[in-house]
XYZ file of C-alpha atoms in Angstrom:
556
model
C 109.702 -83.924 27.411
C 108.927 -79.997 28.601
C 108.012 -79.569 32.387
C 104.557 -78.272 32.805
C 103.676 -74.720 33.660
C 104.097 -73.783 37.174
C 100.854 -74.489 38.789
C 99.294 -77.068 41.165
C 96.260 -78.844 39.533
C 94.384 -82.007 40.406
C 92.725 -84.891 38.549
C 90.060 -87.432 39.619
C 91.264 -90.928 39.855
C 89.099 -93.727 41.227
C 89.972 -94.356 44.807
C 91.007 -98.204 45.620
C 89.011 -100.321 47.303
C 85.701 -98.517 47.021
C 83.576 -100.771 44.799
C 80.050 -100.855 45.353
C 80.241 -97.674 47.687
C 80.644 -94.643 45.409
C 77.864 -92.288 44.982
C 78.621 -91.344 41.567
C 77.406 -93.544 39.000
C 74.777 -95.304 41.203
C 74.509 -97.271 44.624
C 73.683 -95.470 47.635
C 76.010 -95.627 50.751
C 74.932 -98.696 53.185
C 72.173 -97.359 55.533
C 73.343 -100.031 58.217
C 76.129 -97.263 59.483
C 75.381 -93.925 61.150
C 76.644 -90.675 60.121
C 78.758 -90.672 63.526
C 80.267 -94.102 62.860
C 81.260 -92.884 59.512
C 82.905 -89.744 61.072
C 84.524 -92.040 63.635
C 86.243 -93.668 60.665
C 87.321 -90.311 59.006
C 88.859 -89.366 62.370
C 90.743 -92.586 62.754
C 92.043 -92.588 59.118
C 93.287 -88.903 59.509
C 94.982 -90.031 62.799
C 96.711 -92.539 60.600
C 97.236 -89.815 57.872
C 95.438 -92.271 55.444
C 93.730 -88.997 53.697
C 91.848 -90.865 50.933
C 90.126 -92.996 53.141
C 89.427 -90.120 55.733
C 87.913 -88.031 52.907
C 85.631 -90.956 51.883
C 84.514 -91.536 55.458
C 83.509 -88.106 56.224
C 81.533 -88.051 52.668
C 79.793 -91.363 53.543
C 78.635 -89.449 56.882
C 77.466 -86.427 54.563
C 75.452 -89.255 52.496
C 73.632 -90.654 55.581
C 73.012 -87.618 57.267
C 70.398 -84.734 56.598
C 72.570 -82.046 58.659
C 74.431 -79.501 56.515
C 77.141 -79.106 58.658
C 78.081 -82.578 58.170
C 78.351 -82.379 54.433
C 80.084 -78.729 55.090
C 82.458 -80.754 57.240
C 83.213 -83.505 54.730
C 83.585 -80.850 51.826
C 85.998 -78.740 53.771
C 87.962 -81.807 54.809
C 88.440 -83.325 51.586
C 89.628 -79.856 50.013
C 91.787 -78.909 52.660
C 93.504 -82.014 52.327
C 93.660 -82.069 48.368
C 91.111 -84.719 47.596
C 89.257 -82.989 45.019
C 87.263 -85.976 43.758
C 85.996 -86.508 47.121
C 85.337 -82.764 47.691
C 83.302 -82.334 44.517
C 80.970 -85.118 45.664
C 80.619 -83.745 49.088
C 79.922 -80.362 47.689
C 77.080 -81.781 45.590
C 75.576 -83.454 48.932
C 75.970 -80.018 50.621
C 73.956 -78.527 47.931
C 71.366 -81.139 47.585
C 70.644 -80.368 51.608
C 70.900 -76.142 50.741
C 70.598 -75.728 47.126
C 71.640 -71.870 47.784
C 74.825 -72.413 49.726
C 77.184 -70.033 48.266
C 80.254 -71.820 49.857
C 79.175 -75.047 48.286
C 79.047 -73.640 45.353
C 82.763 -72.195 45.900
C 84.027 -75.441 46.829
C 82.201 -77.393 44.311
C 83.296 -75.201 41.486
C 87.115 -75.032 42.519
C 87.191 -78.905 42.888
C 85.523 -79.321 39.527
C 87.903 -76.911 37.981
C 90.812 -78.622 39.456
C 89.271 -82.165 38.019
C 89.142 -80.672 34.586
C 85.350 -80.853 34.764
C 84.742 -77.598 33.128
C 80.830 -77.803 32.518
C 80.237 -78.575 36.228
C 82.364 -75.806 37.208
C 80.724 -73.288 34.725
C 77.452 -74.020 36.660
C 78.769 -73.478 40.048
C 80.330 -70.219 39.028
C 77.567 -69.047 37.073
C 75.546 -69.527 40.066
C 77.865 -67.564 42.279
C 77.919 -64.729 39.528
C 73.940 -64.832 39.775
C 73.557 -64.702 43.362
C 76.784 -64.272 45.548
C 77.834 -60.695 44.883
C 76.086 -57.459 44.081
C 76.602 -57.452 40.660
C 78.308 -59.555 37.780
C 81.008 -56.977 37.901
C 81.852 -57.452 41.336
C 81.676 -61.228 40.980
C 84.213 -61.367 38.045
C 86.921 -59.318 40.275
C 86.107 -61.642 43.165
C 86.326 -65.127 40.958
C 89.487 -64.191 39.162
C 91.700 -64.811 42.683
C 89.471 -67.189 43.618
C 90.565 -69.462 40.471
C 94.275 -68.563 40.999
C 96.433 -71.370 41.609
C 93.493 -73.904 40.626
C 93.304 -75.967 37.733
C 95.506 -75.514 34.469
C 95.880 -71.998 33.107
C 93.919 -73.130 29.860
C 91.089 -74.565 31.982
C 90.801 -71.018 33.785
C 91.057 -68.877 30.589
C 87.913 -71.407 28.881
C 86.046 -71.209 32.179
C 86.053 -67.317 31.777
C 85.621 -67.463 28.203
C 82.333 -69.429 28.867
C 81.104 -67.148 31.775
C 81.839 -64.027 29.743
C 79.784 -65.164 26.995
C 76.811 -65.109 29.514
C 77.875 -61.434 30.499
C 79.071 -59.538 27.466
C 78.359 -56.384 28.302
C 80.716 -56.440 31.862
C 84.375 -55.135 31.542
C 85.080 -56.735 34.394
C 84.551 -59.939 32.891
C 86.499 -59.280 29.852
C 89.495 -58.218 32.391
C 89.155 -61.484 34.088
C 89.048 -63.323 30.791
C 92.284 -61.278 29.597
C 94.191 -61.951 32.683
C 93.531 -65.363 32.315
C 94.431 -65.885 28.768
C 97.881 -64.110 29.670
C 98.578 -66.774 31.786
C 97.467 -69.443 29.485
C 99.773 -68.173 26.726
C 97.181 -66.964 24.352
C 98.031 -63.596 23.741
C 95.246 -62.734 20.891
C 92.424 -63.504 23.291
C 94.173 -61.437 25.919
C 94.646 -58.643 23.624
C 90.934 -58.637 22.484
C 89.629 -59.076 25.841
C 91.648 -56.147 26.914
C 90.236 -53.854 24.025
C 87.015 -54.964 25.008
C 87.266 -54.363 28.561
C 88.640 -50.959 27.727
C 85.731 -50.252 25.271
C 83.243 -50.707 27.942
C 85.404 -48.920 30.716
C 87.292 -46.393 29.100
C 88.651 -44.999 32.187
C 89.263 -48.076 34.232
C 93.184 -48.112 34.957
C 93.151 -51.886 35.540
C 91.833 -52.542 31.854
C 93.962 -50.078 30.570
C 97.379 -51.499 32.229
C 95.861 -55.123 31.078
C 95.912 -53.644 27.608
C 99.473 -52.301 27.736
C 100.469 -55.771 29.115
C 98.897 -57.561 26.304
C 100.227 -55.312 23.671
C 103.666 -56.270 24.769
C 103.190 -60.051 25.247
C 101.769 -59.960 21.601
C 104.856 -58.600 20.239
C 103.956 -54.453 19.883
C 106.194 -53.605 22.785
C 106.292 -50.116 21.897
C 102.447 -49.310 21.625
C 102.227 -51.178 24.954
C 104.681 -48.918 26.530
C 103.029 -46.032 25.354
C 99.606 -47.381 26.574
C 101.325 -47.574 30.066
C 102.978 -44.326 29.908
C 99.722 -42.444 29.056
C 98.344 -43.769 32.461
C 101.767 -42.756 34.540
C 101.343 -38.974 32.845
C 97.876 -38.813 34.045
C 97.772 -36.344 36.543
C 95.982 -38.695 39.022
C 98.527 -41.525 38.758
C 98.943 -43.424 41.579
C 102.305 -45.003 42.967
C 101.462 -48.523 41.780
C 100.732 -47.486 38.334
C 103.882 -46.075 38.220
C 105.476 -49.458 39.713
C 103.814 -51.300 37.265
C 105.096 -49.174 34.431
C 108.684 -49.883 35.902
C 107.906 -53.350 35.666
C 107.130 -53.353 32.115
C 110.197 -51.185 31.147
C 112.430 -53.683 33.245
C 110.774 -56.631 31.375
C 111.284 -55.387 28.031
C 114.935 -54.572 28.398
C 114.698 -50.859 29.436
C 116.508 -51.183 32.803
C 117.843 -47.757 32.973
C 114.396 -46.315 32.349
C 112.977 -48.807 34.886
C 115.674 -47.643 37.438
C 114.797 -43.847 36.774
C 111.111 -44.384 37.564
C 111.849 -46.404 40.728
C 114.570 -44.549 42.273
C 112.697 -41.620 43.618
C 110.459 -44.375 45.653
C 113.496 -46.150 46.913
C 115.382 -43.196 48.681
C 114.465 -40.197 50.698
C 112.230 -39.745 53.219
C 109.127 -41.832 51.855
C 110.492 -45.137 50.865
C 107.991 -47.611 48.927
C 108.773 -51.278 49.743
C 108.075 -52.487 46.297
C 110.327 -50.342 44.616
C 113.228 -51.197 46.790
C 112.591 -54.989 46.438
C 111.972 -54.615 42.450
C 115.526 -53.099 42.272
C 116.958 -55.869 44.431
C 115.532 -58.171 41.803
C 117.180 -56.268 39.055
C 120.328 -56.066 40.725
C 120.286 -59.744 41.312
C 119.433 -60.505 37.805
C 122.453 -58.521 36.633
C 124.724 -60.453 38.961
C 125.511 -57.259 41.181
C 125.460 -59.321 44.288
C 126.375 -56.149 46.471
C 123.754 -53.802 45.351
C 121.224 -56.451 45.685
C 122.148 -57.340 49.316
C 122.160 -53.627 49.940
C 118.909 -53.422 48.591
C 117.304 -56.219 50.564
C 118.760 -55.016 53.647
C 117.150 -51.954 53.312
C 113.714 -53.686 52.498
C 114.075 -55.737 55.486
C 114.603 -52.731 57.505
C 111.448 -51.236 56.500
C 109.420 -54.180 58.171
C 107.556 -54.531 54.867
C 107.787 -57.614 52.640
C 110.275 -59.107 55.311
C 110.034 -62.801 53.740
C 110.928 -61.378 50.494
C 113.985 -59.951 51.746
C 114.905 -62.855 53.669
C 114.574 -65.155 50.621
C 116.788 -63.192 48.384
C 119.336 -62.770 50.666
C 119.474 -66.239 51.440
C 119.799 -66.846 47.563
C 122.625 -64.140 47.669
C 124.534 -65.912 50.368
C 123.964 -69.080 48.469
C 125.587 -67.564 45.362
C 128.635 -66.223 47.322
C 129.175 -69.656 48.504
C 128.149 -69.087 51.774
C 125.481 -72.020 52.582
C 125.496 -71.838 56.410
C 124.477 -67.983 56.086
C 122.148 -68.829 53.284
C 120.202 -71.586 55.567
C 120.059 -68.965 58.373
C 118.114 -66.538 56.183
C 115.993 -69.324 54.715
C 114.857 -70.569 58.121
C 113.522 -67.373 58.925
C 110.959 -67.248 55.589
C 108.133 -68.597 57.931
C 105.574 -67.271 55.552
C 104.521 -65.316 52.309
C 105.032 -66.686 48.436
C 108.800 -67.664 49.293
C 108.212 -69.996 52.159
C 108.201 -73.190 50.198
C 111.071 -72.030 47.661
C 113.058 -70.877 50.611
C 112.665 -74.688 52.320
C 113.309 -76.122 48.918
C 116.534 -74.088 48.708
C 117.664 -75.211 52.083
C 117.006 -78.720 51.358
C 119.439 -78.647 48.526
C 121.963 -77.087 50.686
C 121.475 -79.896 53.477
C 121.509 -82.599 50.508
C 124.965 -81.279 49.309
C 126.377 -81.009 52.815
C 125.066 -84.349 54.112
C 123.485 -86.370 51.091
C 120.027 -86.811 49.789
C 118.564 -88.214 53.046
C 119.727 -85.014 54.786
C 117.829 -83.019 52.317
C 114.853 -85.470 52.361
C 114.687 -85.379 56.342
C 114.734 -81.360 56.394
C 111.600 -81.237 53.965
C 109.980 -84.062 56.128
C 110.379 -81.951 58.994
C 108.809 -78.971 57.085
C 105.899 -81.236 56.042
C 104.958 -82.305 59.474
C 104.267 -78.413 60.364
C 102.678 -77.737 57.096
C 100.288 -80.539 56.314
C 98.424 -78.284 53.848
C 101.327 -78.274 51.255
C 101.314 -82.105 51.043
C 101.423 -82.575 46.991
C 104.120 -79.732 46.977
C 106.160 -81.291 49.328
C 106.110 -84.786 47.938
C 106.938 -82.976 44.493
C 109.611 -81.175 46.297
C 111.029 -84.644 47.551
C 110.911 -86.251 44.319
C 112.558 -83.266 42.521
C 115.424 -83.201 45.035
C 116.070 -86.788 44.713
C 115.969 -86.484 40.678
C 118.274 -83.662 40.885
C 120.741 -85.743 42.488
C 120.335 -88.471 40.205
C 118.431 -91.013 42.154
C 115.679 -91.533 39.553
C 114.226 -94.820 41.481
C 113.932 -93.103 44.969
C 112.253 -90.088 43.224
C 109.775 -92.584 41.439
C 108.985 -94.306 44.617
C 108.573 -91.014 46.435
C 105.750 -90.334 44.015
C 104.502 -93.676 43.906
C 103.492 -93.106 47.552
C 102.343 -89.307 47.128
C 100.081 -90.449 44.293
C 98.424 -92.923 46.585
C 97.966 -90.232 49.274
C 96.823 -87.741 46.880
C 95.401 -89.387 43.801
C 93.712 -86.433 42.427
C 96.872 -84.345 42.053
C 97.726 -84.010 38.151
C 101.249 -82.131 39.433
C 102.400 -85.338 40.724
C 101.044 -87.524 38.246
C 102.932 -85.558 35.526
C 105.911 -85.724 37.592
C 106.169 -89.189 37.468
C 105.857 -88.960 33.859
C 108.870 -86.790 33.691
C 110.518 -89.443 36.289
C 109.798 -92.429 34.039
C 111.352 -90.645 30.976
C 114.615 -89.753 32.685
C 114.646 -93.444 34.082
C 114.188 -94.422 30.318
C 110.949 -95.893 30.921
C 109.301 -94.220 28.097
C 106.483 -96.941 27.694
C 105.413 -96.357 31.327
C 105.364 -92.743 30.911
C 103.312 -93.045 27.744
C 100.785 -95.446 29.639
C 100.425 -92.842 32.426
C 100.016 -90.263 29.671
C 97.403 -91.948 28.114
C 95.498 -92.855 31.327
C 95.431 -89.297 32.241
C 94.105 -87.973 28.886
C 91.047 -90.833 29.235
C 90.483 -89.055 32.547
C 90.714 -85.477 31.196
C 89.849 -85.351 27.793
C 90.838 -82.064 26.264
C 93.493 -81.256 28.580
C 95.910 -78.895 26.926
C 98.772 -79.666 29.119
C 98.233 -83.565 28.705
C 97.568 -83.543 25.197
C 101.214 -81.575 24.687
C 102.664 -83.961 26.915
C 101.710 -87.200 25.179
C 102.014 -85.686 21.719
C 105.784 -84.640 22.485
C 106.383 -87.960 24.139
C 105.028 -89.874 20.892
C 106.834 -87.633 18.582
C 110.188 -87.916 20.559
C 110.132 -91.378 20.194
C 109.150 -90.965 16.458
C 106.183 -93.099 16.792
C 102.536 -92.535 16.079
C 103.529 -89.171 14.669
C 99.913 -88.277 12.979
C 98.230 -89.032 16.285
C 100.943 -86.605 18.137
C 100.475 -83.982 15.408
C 96.829 -84.087 16.153
C 97.332 -83.808 20.036
C 99.842 -80.966 19.796
C 97.661 -79.098 17.383
C 94.847 -79.354 19.827
C 96.933 -77.941 22.741
C 98.300 -75.066 20.491
C 94.887 -74.004 19.848
C 94.097 -73.481 23.784
C 97.735 -72.301 24.402
C 99.036 -70.608 20.984
C 101.856 -68.662 22.452
C 103.227 -71.373 24.396
C 107.037 -72.048 23.959
C 106.789 -75.744 25.005
C 103.736 -76.382 22.638
C 105.385 -74.472 19.876
C 108.405 -76.370 20.040
C 106.299 -79.628 20.118
C 104.564 -78.582 16.875
C 107.930 -77.834 15.248
C 109.336 -81.041 16.552
C 106.495 -83.856 15.434
C 106.518 -81.827 12.004
C 110.327 -82.425 11.889
C 109.772 -85.807 12.509
C 107.379 -86.193 9.865
C 110.055 -85.066 7.478
C 108.683 -81.360 7.283
C 111.735 -79.307 8.196
C 110.899 -76.460 6.517
C 107.243 -76.220 8.138
C 108.870 -77.098 11.284
C 111.190 -73.976 11.223
C 108.903 -71.110 11.958
C 107.508 -72.788 15.176
C 110.750 -73.136 16.644
C 111.855 -69.650 15.733
C 109.003 -68.706 17.924
C 109.438 -71.225 20.491
C 112.948 -69.622 20.831
C 111.485 -66.171 20.831
C 109.325 -66.644 23.763
C 111.195 -69.248 25.744
C 115.020 -70.285 26.425
C 114.646 -73.921 27.260
C 117.751 -75.807 25.967
C 115.521 -78.223 24.413
C 113.965 -75.670 22.026
C 117.540 -74.551 21.019
C 118.531 -78.386 20.720
C 115.452 -78.836 18.572
C 115.981 -75.452 16.186
C 119.645 -76.086 15.875
C 118.701 -79.523 14.467
C 116.081 -78.228 12.081
C 118.511 -75.581 10.909
C 121.105 -78.251 10.223
C 118.820 -80.557 8.371
C 117.861 -77.393 6.049
C 121.690 -77.216 5.167
C 122.159 -73.989 7.489
C 125.075 -75.106 9.548
C 126.215 -71.590 10.608
C 122.806 -70.957 11.955
C 122.644 -74.155 13.721
C 125.889 -73.889 15.494
C 124.839 -70.349 16.411
C 121.592 -71.275 17.968
C 123.398 -74.260 19.814
C 126.353 -71.963 21.194
C 123.424 -69.362 22.377
C 121.587 -72.132 23.936
C 124.722 -73.334 25.700
C 125.454 -69.875 27.082
C 122.210 -70.080 28.757
C 122.207 -73.520 29.881
C 126.189 -74.299 30.260
C 125.840 -77.564 31.676
C 123.537 -78.955 29.003
C 125.422 -82.211 27.810
C 123.216 -82.360 24.437
C 123.983 -78.904 23.418
C 127.720 -79.454 24.096
C 127.637 -82.417 21.933
C 126.070 -81.069 19.140
C 128.625 -78.131 19.166
C 131.220 -80.672 19.634
C 129.863 -82.579 16.371
C 129.453 -79.320 14.136
C 133.423 -78.143 14.560
C 135.260 -78.813 11.620
């Protein structure tokens, strides 16, 4: 089964032991307890690190109090501790006390988005667009980063599609929708949205750069690069535009042109840290560790993006076989987007040196000082155990994590994958069916369940229906295209499967895609193409045992 896209999302799961006390679905909380008593219970549960119980207690305090501050506290506490079901309920109570609270709408909207409650999320965000900003245009630009990292990419794109339908003359709305559609791997929607944004705001550089990115993603690389180059050649082009164009050049395989764009900003008296960083990443990708090391040392000396520089220097040290030096670098990454990746790499080094427990202990120490990263660290601990072959330990870690964070879709999906690695396919399918019941129409879950059924060669019509529904939301996802090709192959439709798998191979380099494409090519009688596909897949993934087996079997 394909791993899900990198994202941290949540799903509502009924809390155990709350029968008769939930506000949703009827039944008011008992009036015999005061808000202070509920809050005392919440504080005690927090001390015991019993997060679901704490969130529920604070929310019950809000239910029996008319003080808006109590509802605000309940909402923030639940949200900050990844209890999204309780956060959504507490935000409802907050809004009942103060219907105009913009913060309550923000919390409620994001919580509902994470829970795949798109109708409710739409209501919250539309209220924000109408009242919280100077204009809907300003609102769309504010809501785009607000939603980043919350909910699935497909859900965020659908949310903005709905909001834009209400504000169809706002360029910023189409810009937000196009940006979300790119992340959701719906390139046609991204392109149409970018074009509409540029029609409404012909001179707005972000919209025109989005159009360039969308053209490239859609396969028209030259048109996209030409559109970006026009922006670079404009007399008022700024450094950010030049850097983005260089990234587009690098991303389309024009490394030397990208370097030519970046070098003037990486040398001389006016060094731009972003240019140095990009050149360092390019050197690292090309395997030139000495050049990359020099770049990131230079970046570190600027005092800007220091955490990025330390992280990459740690990666370089690790690749050079110097784990102690790598650990020293990773230990200094105490902020920024690479803080958690640095600690994960450090934990893997610790595990290699002292065994799984040493790696898990390292992550536990990090978790104690970073409680806000709870679900991520549970997933990290389980991933470490799984990578070292201890699938039972990984499953136990996930079971405990799901009890603590019952709304985390990431953890639920991680447990599905752990079940599959342990050969417990029935348990994986059972969990996926439960998730789909809780999140009807969720593209990620639909694809995962459809693929699981297809891979077991059962319920193939149902599998095809699920995957088709997912593909409608993410038509350019390599994972979903692969699933579509695989279910068609399982149905005996190898010729129909081929274009889906060829497209998947163009968009992604997952070894599973290479495996499936080769199988279909072989079934269609093209042994040479199958062998070439498996060989290319093995070059990119030299440790994949299945590709090795296919190539061995293909030898005369």
